[in-house]
Coordinates of C-alpha atoms in Angstrom, one line a residue:
M283 CA 109.7 114.0 113.3
I284 CA 111.2 111.7 111.6
S285 CA 114.8 111.9 110.2
A286 CA 115.8 109.9 107.2
A287 CA 118.3 107.6 109.6
D288 CA 115.3 106.3 111.3
L289 CA 113.9 105.2 108.1
P290 CA 114.3 101.6 107.8
D291 CA 116.3 100.2 104.4
T292 CA 112.7 99.0 103.0
I293 CA 108.8 98.8 103.6
P294 CA 106.1 97.5 102.2
V295 CA 104.1 98.8 99.3
F296 CA 100.8 99.6 98.4
P297 CA 100.1 100.5 94.9
L298 CA 96.8 101.9 95.0
P299 CA 95.2 103.7 92.4
G300 CA 93.4 107.1 93.3
A301 CA 94.3 107.0 96.8
L302 CA 97.1 109.6 98.0
M303 CA 99.3 110.2 101.0
L304 CA 100.7 113.2 102.0
P305 CA 103.2 114.1 105.0
R306 CA 101.2 115.1 107.7
A307 CA 98.1 114.3 106.2
R308 CA 95.8 111.1 107.6
L309 CA 94.4 108.3 105.0
P310 CA 92.1 105.8 106.1
L311 CA 92.0 102.7 104.1
H312 CA 89.7 99.1 104.3
I313 CA 91.8 96.5 103.7
F314 CA 90.3 93.2 102.5
E315 CA 92.5 91.6 99.8
P316 CA 94.7 88.7 101.6
R317 CA 98.1 90.1 100.4
Y318 CA 97.1 93.7 101.7
L319 CA 95.6 91.9 105.2
A320 CA 99.4 90.0 105.3
M321 CA 101.4 92.9 104.8
V322 CA 99.4 95.0 107.6
E323 CA 100.0 92.2 110.0
D324 CA 103.6 92.1 109.3
C325 CA 103.7 95.6 109.1
L326 CA 102.2 95.9 112.7
K327 CA 105.3 93.6 114.1
T328 CA 108.0 96.1 112.9
K329 CA 108.5 98.8 115.4
H330 CA 108.2 101.7 112.4
R331 CA 104.9 100.4 111.2
L332 CA 105.5 102.0 108.1
I333 CA 104.0 101.6 104.3
G334 CA 104.5 103.2 101.4
M335 CA 101.9 104.3 99.4
I336 CA 102.6 104.6 95.2
Q337 CA 100.4 105.2 92.2
P338 CA 100.8 102.6 89.9
R339 CA 101.6 104.2 86.5
E340 CA 99.9 103.6 83.2
T341 CA 101.8 102.3 80.4
P342 CA 100.7 101.8 77.2
A343 CA 100.6 98.2 76.2
S344 CA 102.9 98.4 73.7
E345 CA 105.7 99.3 75.9
R346 CA 104.6 96.7 78.6
R347 CA 106.9 93.7 79.3
E348 CA 104.7 90.8 80.4
G349 CA 104.6 90.4 84.1
E350 CA 105.7 93.8 84.3
K351 CA 104.3 96.1 87.3
R352 CA 105.0 99.9 86.5
L353 CA 105.1 102.6 89.7
Q354 CA 105.2 106.1 89.5
A355 CA 109.0 107.5 91.2
I356 CA 107.5 109.2 94.0
G357 CA 105.8 107.7 97.1
C358 CA 104.9 109.1 100.5
A359 CA 105.4 107.2 103.7
G360 CA 102.7 106.5 106.0
R361 CA 103.0 105.3 109.7
L362 CA 100.2 102.9 110.6
T363 CA 98.5 104.8 113.3
G364 CA 94.9 103.7 113.4
F365 CA 93.4 99.8 113.2
S366 CA 90.5 98.1 114.3
E367 CA 89.6 94.6 112.5
T368 CA 86.0 93.9 111.4
E369 CA 84.1 90.8 112.3
D370 CA 84.8 88.8 108.8
G371 CA 88.6 89.7 109.2
R372 CA 89.1 93.0 107.1
Y373 CA 91.0 96.1 108.6
M374 CA 90.5 99.5 108.2
I375 CA 93.5 101.3 109.4
T376 CA 94.6 104.5 109.4
L377 CA 98.2 106.1 107.9
S378 CA 99.3 109.2 109.1
G379 CA 102.0 110.5 106.2
I380 CA 105.6 110.9 107.2

């Protein structure tokens, strides 16, 4: 069990519509976008190997500011517990919710 004191101050966040990460659950992901490939590579270099999963929030166009991305207020951290690389450079990973 991980305590709040064991958590790093910041973790990368993966805003993925339709993907729900829950504590103690496993979430398999297929990573192929360059920015998320880089995120996984950076995550693998850390001792905690945590990625935050959070849902983007739909915002009416009338309330949106240019370039603003909105996220839900609550997400879940997942520890990268499974990793494989495909021949064409994509990653198949598994996050385990903490």
